[in-house]
Amino acid sequence: MAEDSKIFRLKVYSPTRVFFEGDADMVELTTTEGEIGVYKNHVPLTAIVAPGVLRIYRDGELKEATLLEGFLEILPEEVVILSESCEWPEEIDYHRAEEARIRAERRLSSEADTNYNRAELALRRSLIRLQLADKYR
């Protein structure tokens, strides 16, 4: 790791791969308690990750990815994220995300026996994917 005193190690894992391992100046993400920004020497913390955009800052550059549910552990020198799913913008299947948005909106507007929490979560996930994909198109 670099000797720069503001750098910490970031590790992001999903069930299918090591999504990211590297140094960061700051990371921002969404938890069930709201948005959080983490710098080196942050107070140790564990949190539940909510669907949102993961922002990784390093040397004035920004990398963004979708981050869909999981757990976050913050230590003074390291941040570890275990995610159900994460994708770089170029990995997002736009057509599939759009279809998921349409299905979720139909379920939410349906009079049928719908699990509204599940449909709202599906809608939120699809909108996050579409928003990030649109930004980098």
Backbone as a printed PyTorch tensor [residue, N CA C, xyz], in Angstrom:
tensor([[[  0.8480,  -1.1690,   0.0000],
         [  0.0000,   0.0000,   0.0000],
         [  0.8930,   1.2310,   0.0000]],

        [[  0.3820,   2.2690,  -0.5910],
         [  1.1270,   3.5220,  -0.6480],
         [  1.3640,   4.0470,   0.7590]],

        [[  2.4000,   4.8570,   0.9070],
         [  2.7270,   5.4030,   2.2150],
         [  1.9200,   6.6360,   2.5490]],

        [[  1.0720,   7.0590,   1.6290],
         [  0.2360,   8.2340,   1.8410],
         [ -0.6640,   7.9860,   3.0520]],

        [[ -0.6700,   8.9100,   3.9930],
         [ -1.3890,   8.7030,   5.2470],
         [ -2.9010,   8.7280,   5.1080]],

        [[ -3.4250,   9.1480,   3.9520],
         [ -4.8750,   9.1970,   3.7990],
         [ -5.4420,   7.9880,   3.0570]],

        [[ -4.6050,   7.0650,   2.6610],
         [ -5.0190,   5.9190,   1.8650],
         [ -5.4120,   4.7410,   2.7590]],

        [[ -6.4990,   4.0440,   2.3830],
         [ -6.8770,   2.8170,   3.0720],
         [ -7.1530,   1.7410,   2.0340]],

        [[ -7.2460,   0.5210,   2.4710],
         [ -7.4930,  -0.6200,   1.5950],
         [ -8.9940,  -0.8430,   1.5030]],

        [[ -9.4990,  -0.9920,   0.2820],
         [-10.9160,  -1.2730,   0.0490],
         [-11.0340,  -2.6320,  -0.6130]],

        [[-11.9230,  -3.4550,  -0.0610],
         [-12.1930,  -4.7770,  -0.6190],
         [-13.6990,  -4.9150,  -0.7990]],

        [[-14.1020,  -5.2660,  -2.0030],
         [-15.5230,  -5.4530,  -2.3110],
         [-15.6790,  -6.8420,  -2.9170]],

        [[-16.4880,  -7.6670,  -2.2690],
         [-16.6910,  -9.0360,  -2.7150],
         [-18.1650,  -9.2910,  -3.0040]],

        [[-18.4300, -10.0810,  -4.0330],
         [-19.7820, -10.5720,  -4.3010],
         [-19.6920, -12.0960,  -4.2620]],

        [[-20.8180, -12.7910,  -4.2940],
         [-20.7550, -14.2550,  -4.2350],
         [-19.9960, -14.8870,  -5.4050]],

        [[-19.9170, -14.1780,  -6.5280],
         [-19.3060, -14.7760,  -7.7170],
         [-17.8990, -14.2940,  -8.0350]],

        [[-17.4370, -13.2210,  -7.3340],
         [-16.1080, -12.7180,  -7.6790],
         [-15.5810, -11.7120,  -6.6540]],

        [[-14.2870, -11.4870,  -6.7810],
         [-13.6720, -10.3740,  -6.0690],
         [-13.9270,  -9.1700,  -6.9690]],

        [[-14.8270,  -8.3020,  -6.5560],
         [-15.2370,  -7.1810,  -7.4010],
         [-14.1690,  -6.0940,  -7.4410]],

        [[-13.6010,  -5.7630,  -6.2810],
         [-12.5790,  -4.7210,  -6.2270],
         [-11.6770,  -4.9540,  -5.0240]],

        [[-10.3960,  -4.8480,  -5.2410],
         [ -9.4180,  -4.8170,  -4.1580],
         [ -8.3860,  -3.7790,  -4.5450]],

        [[ -8.2630,  -2.7500,  -3.7250],
         [ -7.3030,  -1.7080,  -4.0440],
         [ -7.3150,  -0.6080,  -3.0080]],

        [[ -6.5070,   0.4030,  -3.2640],
         [ -6.4060,   1.5410,  -2.3710],
         [ -7.4640,   2.5820,  -2.7180]],

        [[ -7.8820,   3.3240,  -1.7090],
         [ -8.8680,   4.3900,  -1.9010],
         [ -8.5690,   5.5430,  -0.9520]],

        [[ -8.9390,   6.7460,  -1.3860],
         [ -8.8800,   7.9280,  -0.5330],
         [-10.1790,   8.0660,   0.2520]],

        [[-11.2740,   7.6930,  -0.4150],
         [-12.6100,   7.8050,   0.1830],
         [-13.5420,   6.8630,  -0.5600]],

        [[-14.5630,   6.4090,   0.1360],
         [-15.6090,   5.6040,  -0.4800],
         [-16.9510,   6.1170,   0.0290]],

        [[-17.9320,   6.1670,  -0.8700],
         [-19.3040,   6.5610,  -0.5070],
         [-20.2500,   5.4540,  -0.9410]],

        [[-21.2420,   5.1910,  -0.0960],
         [-22.2390,   4.1930,  -0.4280],
         [-23.4890,   4.4210,   0.4060]],

        [[-24.5160,   3.6640,   0.1110],
         [-25.7850,   3.7840,   0.8110],
         [-25.9330,   2.6250,   1.7960]],

        [[-26.3120,   2.9710,   3.0210],
         [-26.6260,   1.9470,   4.0210],
         [-28.1110,   2.0880,   4.3620]],

        [[-28.6090,   1.1670,   5.1600],
         [-30.0080,   1.2560,   5.5680],
         [-30.2450,   2.4780,   6.4470]],

        [[-29.1830,   3.0700,   6.9800],
         [-29.2950,   4.2760,   7.8060],
         [-29.0840,   5.5600,   6.9990]],

        [[-28.7400,   5.4240,   5.7180],
         [-28.5100,   6.5900,   4.8680],
         [-27.1600,   6.5280,   4.1820]],

        [[-26.8040,   7.6160,   3.5110],
         [-25.5240,   7.7070,   2.8030],
         [-24.3810,   7.8100,   3.8080]],

        [[-23.2450,   7.1950,   3.4470],
         [-22.0710,   7.2650,   4.3110],
         [-20.8380,   7.4820,   3.4400]],

        [[-19.9530,   8.3140,   3.9270],
         [-18.6560,   8.5290,   3.2980],
         [-17.5850,   8.0900,   4.2760]],

        [[-16.5960,   7.3570,   3.7870],
         [-15.5890,   6.7800,   4.6610],
         [-14.1980,   7.2080,   4.2070]],

        [[-13.4360,   7.7360,   5.1500],
         [-12.0180,   8.0440,   4.9660],
         [-11.2150,   7.1070,   5.8630]],

        [[ -9.9030,   7.1060,   5.6660],
         [ -9.0230,   6.3320,   6.5380],
         [ -9.2210,   6.7810,   7.9900]],

        [[ -9.0520,   5.8640,   8.9040],
         [ -9.1870,   6.0890,  10.3420],
         [-10.6210,   6.4230,  10.7730]],

        [[-11.5850,   6.0180,   9.9730],
         [-12.9810,   6.1570,  10.3600],
         [-13.2190,   5.3170,  11.6150]],

        [[-14.1580,   5.7150,  12.4000],
         [-14.5400,   4.9370,  13.5780],
         [-14.9760,   3.5450,  13.1190]],

        [[-14.4960,   2.4800,  13.7400],
         [-14.9280,   1.1340,  13.3590],
         [-16.4530,   1.0200,  13.3950]],

        [[-16.9910,   0.3630,  12.3890],
         [-18.4460,   0.3100,  12.2260],
         [-18.8130,  -0.8700,  11.3510]],

        [[-19.9410,  -1.4680,  11.6230],
         [-20.5470,  -2.4240,  10.7000],
         [-21.9150,  -1.8750,  10.3490]],

        [[-22.3300,  -2.1010,   9.1120],
         [-23.6160,  -1.5770,   8.6610],
         [-24.1790,  -2.4890,   7.5830]],

        [[-25.4640,  -2.3400,   7.3560],
         [-26.1400,  -3.0700,   6.2920],
         [-26.1660,  -2.1700,   5.0580]],

        [[-25.6950,  -2.7120,   3.9380],
         [-25.6650,  -1.9730,   2.6800],
         [-27.0460,  -2.0280,   2.0390]],

        [[-27.5250,  -0.8810,   1.5830],
         [-28.7850,  -0.7860,   0.8540],
         [-28.4620,  -0.5550,  -0.6220]],

        [[-29.3960,  -0.8560,  -1.5170],
         [-29.1360,  -0.6200,  -2.9360],
         [-28.7800,   0.8400,  -3.2160]],

        [[-27.7240,   1.0360,  -3.9790],
         [-27.2740,   2.3820,  -4.3170],
         [-26.0390,   2.3420,  -5.1910]],

        [[-25.3980,   3.4800,  -5.3000],
         [-24.1860,   3.6010,  -6.1030],
         [-22.9820,   3.6330,  -5.1720]],

        [[-21.9970,   2.8130,  -5.4750],
         [-20.7260,   2.8010,  -4.7670],
         [-19.7930,   3.7590,  -5.4940]],

        [[-19.2230,   4.7060,  -4.7530],
         [-18.2750,   5.6640,  -5.3350],
         [-16.9220,   5.4700,  -4.6690]],

        [[-15.9230,   5.1810,  -5.4920],
         [-14.5660,   4.9530,  -5.0080],
         [-13.6950,   6.0980,  -5.5240]],

        [[-13.0940,   6.8440,  -4.6070],
         [-12.2250,   7.9750,  -4.9570],
         [-10.7800,   7.5780,  -4.7150]],

        [[ -9.9200,   7.8770,  -5.7120],
         [ -8.4840,   7.6120,  -5.5690],
         [ -7.7120,   8.5520,  -6.4830]],

        [[ -6.8310,   9.3500,  -5.9020],
         [ -5.9720,  10.2790,  -6.6590],
         [ -6.7790,  11.1800,  -7.5950]],

        [[ -7.8890,  11.7180,  -7.1090],
         [ -8.6990,  12.6260,  -7.9020],
         [ -9.5750,  11.9530,  -8.9410]],

        [[ -9.5430,  10.6380,  -9.0240],
         [-10.3840,   9.8970,  -9.9680],
         [-11.5510,   9.2620,  -9.2220]],

        [[-12.6440,   9.0930,  -9.9450],
         [-13.8540,   8.4930,  -9.3850],
         [-14.2320,   7.2680, -10.1880]],

        [[-14.4810,   6.1600,  -9.4890],
         [-15.0390,   4.9530, -10.0960],
         [-16.4000,   4.7370,  -9.4520]],

        [[-17.3930,   4.4160, -10.2630],
         [-18.7380,   4.1740,  -9.7350],
         [-19.2230,   2.7920, -10.1590]],

        [[-20.0530,   2.2050,  -9.3070],
         [-20.6360,   0.8970,  -9.5760],
         [-21.9540,   0.7850,  -8.8360]],

        [[-22.8150,  -0.1000,  -9.3100],
         [-24.0230,  -0.3980,  -8.5470],
         [-23.6250,  -1.3160,  -7.3990]],

        [[-24.2670,  -1.1430,  -6.2880],
         [-24.0140,  -1.9580,  -5.1050],
         [-25.3830,  -2.3060,  -4.5370]],

        [[-25.7480,  -3.5830,  -4.6140],
         [-27.1000,  -3.9870,  -4.2630],
         [-27.1060,  -4.9160,  -3.0600]],

        [[-27.2860,  -4.3400,  -1.9060],
         [-27.4460,  -5.0420,  -0.6390],
         [-26.1930,  -5.7930,  -0.1980]],

        [[-26.0150,  -5.8410,   1.0930],
         [-24.8950,  -6.5680,   1.6560],
         [-24.5260,  -6.0350,   3.0180]],

        [[-23.2560,  -6.1920,   3.3590],
         [-22.7420,  -5.7760,   4.6540],
         [-21.4510,  -4.9900,   4.4770]],

        [[-21.2140,  -4.0690,   5.3930],
         [-20.0600,  -3.1910,   5.3580],
         [-19.3400,  -3.2940,   6.6990]],

        [[-18.0250,  -3.4590,   6.6480],
         [-17.2080,  -3.4200,   7.8620],
         [-16.1370,  -2.3590,   7.6570]],

        [[-16.0950,  -1.4040,   8.5580],
         [-15.1120,  -0.3260,   8.4940],
         [-14.1290,  -0.5060,   9.6400]],

        [[-12.8610,  -0.5770,   9.2840],
         [-11.7700,  -0.6260,  10.2440],
         [-10.8670,   0.5720,   9.9460]],

        [[ -9.9940,   0.9680,  10.8520],
         [ -9.1740,   2.1610,  10.6080],
         [ -8.3520,   2.1270,   9.3110]],

        [[ -7.8510,   0.9630,   8.9230],
         [ -6.9770,   0.8560,   7.7510],
         [ -7.6240,   0.1230,   6.5810]],

        [[ -8.8750,  -0.3310,   6.7540],
         [ -9.4750,  -1.1910,   5.7360],
         [-11.0010,  -1.0980,   5.7780]],

        [[-11.6070,  -1.1730,   4.6010],
         [-13.0630,  -1.2410,   4.4820],
         [-13.3780,  -2.4850,   3.6600]],

        [[-14.2710,  -3.3210,   4.1750],
         [-14.6710,  -4.5400,   3.4800],
         [-16.1720,  -4.4800,   3.2350]],

        [[-16.5680,  -4.7140,   1.9940],
         [-17.9760,  -4.7460,   1.6150],
         [-18.2830,  -6.1260,   1.0530]],

        [[-19.2710,  -6.7830,   1.6200],
         [-19.7810,  -8.0470,   1.0980],
         [-21.1210,  -7.7330,   0.4630]],

        [[-21.1870,  -7.8730,  -0.8420],
         [-22.3840,  -7.4480,  -1.5740],
         [-23.0760,  -8.6160,  -2.2480]],

        [[-24.3910,  -8.5500,  -2.2670],
         [-25.1730,  -9.5450,  -2.9960],
         [-24.8720,  -9.4460,  -4.4870]],

        [[-24.7070,  -8.2130,  -4.9670],
         [-24.4410,  -7.9810,  -6.3810],
         [-23.8180,  -6.6080,  -6.5570]],

        [[-22.8520,  -6.5010,  -7.4540],
         [-22.2640,  -5.2140,  -7.8050],
         [-21.8220,  -5.2820,  -9.2600]],

        [[-21.9470,  -4.1410,  -9.9550],
         [-21.6350,  -4.0940, -11.3780],
         [-21.0090,  -2.7580, -11.7360]],

        [[-19.9870,  -2.8040, -12.5890],
         [-19.4640,  -1.5850, -13.1900],
         [-20.4600,  -1.1390, -14.2500]],

        [[-20.5040,   0.1430, -14.6000],
         [-21.4910,   0.6290, -15.5750],
         [-21.4920,  -0.1580, -16.8930]],

        [[-20.3240,  -0.5190, -17.3750],
         [-20.2500,  -1.2350, -18.6580],
         [-20.7480,  -2.6770, -18.5670]],

        [[-20.9460,  -3.1930, -17.3660],
         [-21.4550,  -4.5530, -17.1750],
         [-22.9790,  -4.6040, -17.0820]],

        [[-23.6130,  -3.4710, -16.9650],
         [-25.0710,  -3.4270, -16.7900],
         [-25.7590,  -3.7660, -18.1070]],

        [[-26.6720,  -4.7200, -18.0440],
         [-27.5040,  -5.0710, -19.1990],
         [-28.7060,  -4.1230, -19.1790]],

        [[-28.6240,  -3.0780, -19.9790],
         [-29.6320,  -2.0130, -19.9610],
         [-31.0270,  -2.5670, -20.2650]],

        [[-31.1190,  -3.4010, -21.2720],
         [-32.4180,  -3.9570, -21.6750],
         [-33.0290,  -4.7740, -20.5290]],

        [[-32.2220,  -5.5810, -19.8800],
         [-32.7070,  -6.3890, -18.7580],
         [-33.1520,  -5.5030, -17.5960]],

        [[-32.3970,  -4.4470, -17.3030],
         [-32.7670,  -3.5330, -16.2180],
         [-34.0750,  -2.8120, -16.5400]],

        [[-34.2540,  -2.4310, -17.7920],
         [-35.4960,  -1.7650, -18.2020],
         [-36.6890,  -2.7170, -18.0670]],

        [[-36.5090,  -3.9650, -18.4590],
         [-37.5770,  -4.9550, -18.3000],
         [-37.9120,  -5.1770, -16.8190]],

        [[-36.9090,  -5.1930, -15.9640],
         [-37.1370,  -5.3570, -14.5310],
         [-37.9080,  -4.1670, -13.9740]],

        [[-37.5900,  -2.9580, -14.4570],
         [-38.3200,  -1.7630, -14.0300],
         [-39.7920,  -1.8730, -14.3940]],

        [[-40.0700,  -2.2740, -15.6140],
         [-41.4540,  -2.3980, -16.0950],
         [-42.2150,  -3.4420, -15.2820]],

        [[-41.5890,  -4.5980, -15.0430],
         [-42.2480,  -5.6540, -14.2430],
         [-42.5620,  -5.1600, -12.8350]],

        [[-41.5980,  -4.4790, -12.2150],
         [-41.8110,  -3.9860, -10.8510],
         [-42.9220,  -2.9520, -10.8030]],

        [[-42.9530,  -2.0480, -11.7760],
         [-44.0210,  -1.0370, -11.8100],
         [-45.3830,  -1.6840, -12.0130]],

        [[-45.4460,  -2.7210, -12.8440],
         [-46.7160,  -3.4370, -13.0460],
         [-47.1790,  -4.0970, -11.7550]],

        [[-46.2410,  -4.7270, -11.0440],
         [-46.6130,  -5.3880,  -9.7770],
         [-47.1100,  -4.3670,  -8.7650]],

        [[-46.4620,  -3.2180,  -8.7130],
         [-46.8700,  -2.1950,  -7.7530],
         [-48.2350,  -1.5940,  -8.0760]],

        [[-48.5830,  -1.5430,  -9.3510],
         [-49.8720,  -0.9620,  -9.7280],
         [-50.9780,  -2.0100,  -9.8170]],

        [[-50.6310,  -3.2580,  -9.6230],
         [-51.5780,  -4.3520,  -9.7190],
         [-52.4650,  -4.4360,  -8.4780]],

        [[-53.6720,  -4.8920,  -8.6870],
         [-54.6060,  -5.1270,  -7.5810],
         [-54.3940,  -6.5230,  -6.9970]],

        [[-53.6010,  -7.3240,  -7.6660],
         [-53.3800,  -8.7090,  -7.2380],
         [-52.6170,  -8.7470,  -5.9110]],

        [[-52.5260,  -9.9230,  -5.3760],
         [-51.7910, -10.1400,  -4.1290],
         [-50.2970,  -9.9240,  -4.4050]],

        [[-49.8120,  -8.7390,  -4.1340],
         [-48.4330,  -8.3700,  -4.4430],
         [-47.6490,  -8.1430,  -3.1640]],

        [[-46.4340,  -8.6370,  -3.1570],
         [-45.5190,  -8.3290,  -2.0670],
         [-44.9120,  -6.9640,  -2.4150]],

        [[-45.4730,  -5.9090,  -1.8330],
         [-45.0730,  -4.5470,  -2.1960],
         [-43.6300,  -4.2360,  -1.8120]],

        [[-43.1640,  -4.7470,  -0.6860],
         [-41.7760,  -4.4940,  -0.3010],
         [-40.8130,  -5.0770,  -1.3320]],

        [[-41.0950,  -6.2900,  -1.7680],
         [-40.2430,  -6.9400,  -2.7660],
         [-40.3120,  -6.1980,  -4.1060]],

        [[-41.4970,  -5.7790,  -4.4990],
         [-41.6560,  -5.0490,  -5.7650],
         [-40.9620,  -3.6890,  -5.7030]],

        [[-41.0610,  -3.0070,  -4.5700],
         [-40.3770,  -1.7130,  -4.4250],
         [-38.8640,  -1.8730,  -4.4730]],

        [[-38.3480,  -2.9260,  -3.8610],
         [-36.9130,  -3.1900,  -3.8970],
         [-36.4600,  -3.5020,  -5.3280]],

        [[-37.2380,  -4.2960,  -6.0350],
         [-36.9060,  -4.6110,  -7.4310],
         [-36.9100,  -3.3460,  -8.2870]],

        [[-37.8770,  -2.4670,  -8.0400],
         [-37.9370,  -1.2050,  -8.7820],
         [-36.7110,  -0.3520,  -8.4690]],

        [[-36.3720,  -0.2510,  -7.2000],
         [-35.2030,   0.5610,  -6.8100],
         [-33.9220,   0.0320,  -7.4470]],

        [[-33.7380,  -1.2840,  -7.4270],
         [-32.5450,  -1.8890,  -8.0290],
         [-32.4680,  -1.5820,  -9.5230]],

        [[-33.5890,  -1.7270, -10.2070],
         [-33.5810,  -1.4770, -11.6550],
         [-33.3100,  -0.0040, -11.9530]],

        [[-33.8730,   0.8970, -11.1560],
         [-33.6440,   2.3300, -11.3830],
         [-32.1860,   2.7240, -11.1220]],

        [[-31.5620,   2.1160, -10.1360],
         [-30.1410,   2.3870,  -9.8690],
         [-29.2990,   1.9380, -11.0580]],

        [[-29.5810,   0.7520, -11.5580],
         [-28.8340,   0.2490, -12.7240],
         [-29.0380,   1.1570, -13.9300]],

        [[-30.2760,   1.5370, -14.1930],
         [-30.5640,   2.3920, -15.3500],
         [-29.9000,   3.7590, -15.2100]],

        [[-29.9490,   4.3310, -14.0260],
         [-29.3440,   5.6460, -13.7870],
         [-27.8410,   5.6080, -14.0490]],

        [[-27.1640,   4.6030, -13.5250],
         [-25.7160,   4.5190, -13.7150],
         [-25.3690,   4.1960, -15.1640]],

        [[-26.1310,   3.3100, -15.7850],
         [-25.8740,   2.9730, -17.1900],
         [-26.0760,   4.2080, -18.0690]],

        [[-27.1370,   4.9940, -17.8190],
         [-27.3840,   6.2040, -18.5880],
         [-26.2490,   7.2210, -18.4240]],

        [[-25.7280,   7.3250, -17.2220],
         [-24.6610,   8.2950, -16.9460],
         [-23.4050,   8.0050, -17.7480]],

        [[-23.1280,   6.7150, -18.0020],
         [-21.8980,   6.3350, -18.6830],
         [-22.1080,   5.8950, -20.1300]],

        [[-23.2830,   6.1100, -20.6650],
         [-23.5570,   5.7520, -22.0740],
         [-22.8900,   6.6850, -23.0170]]])
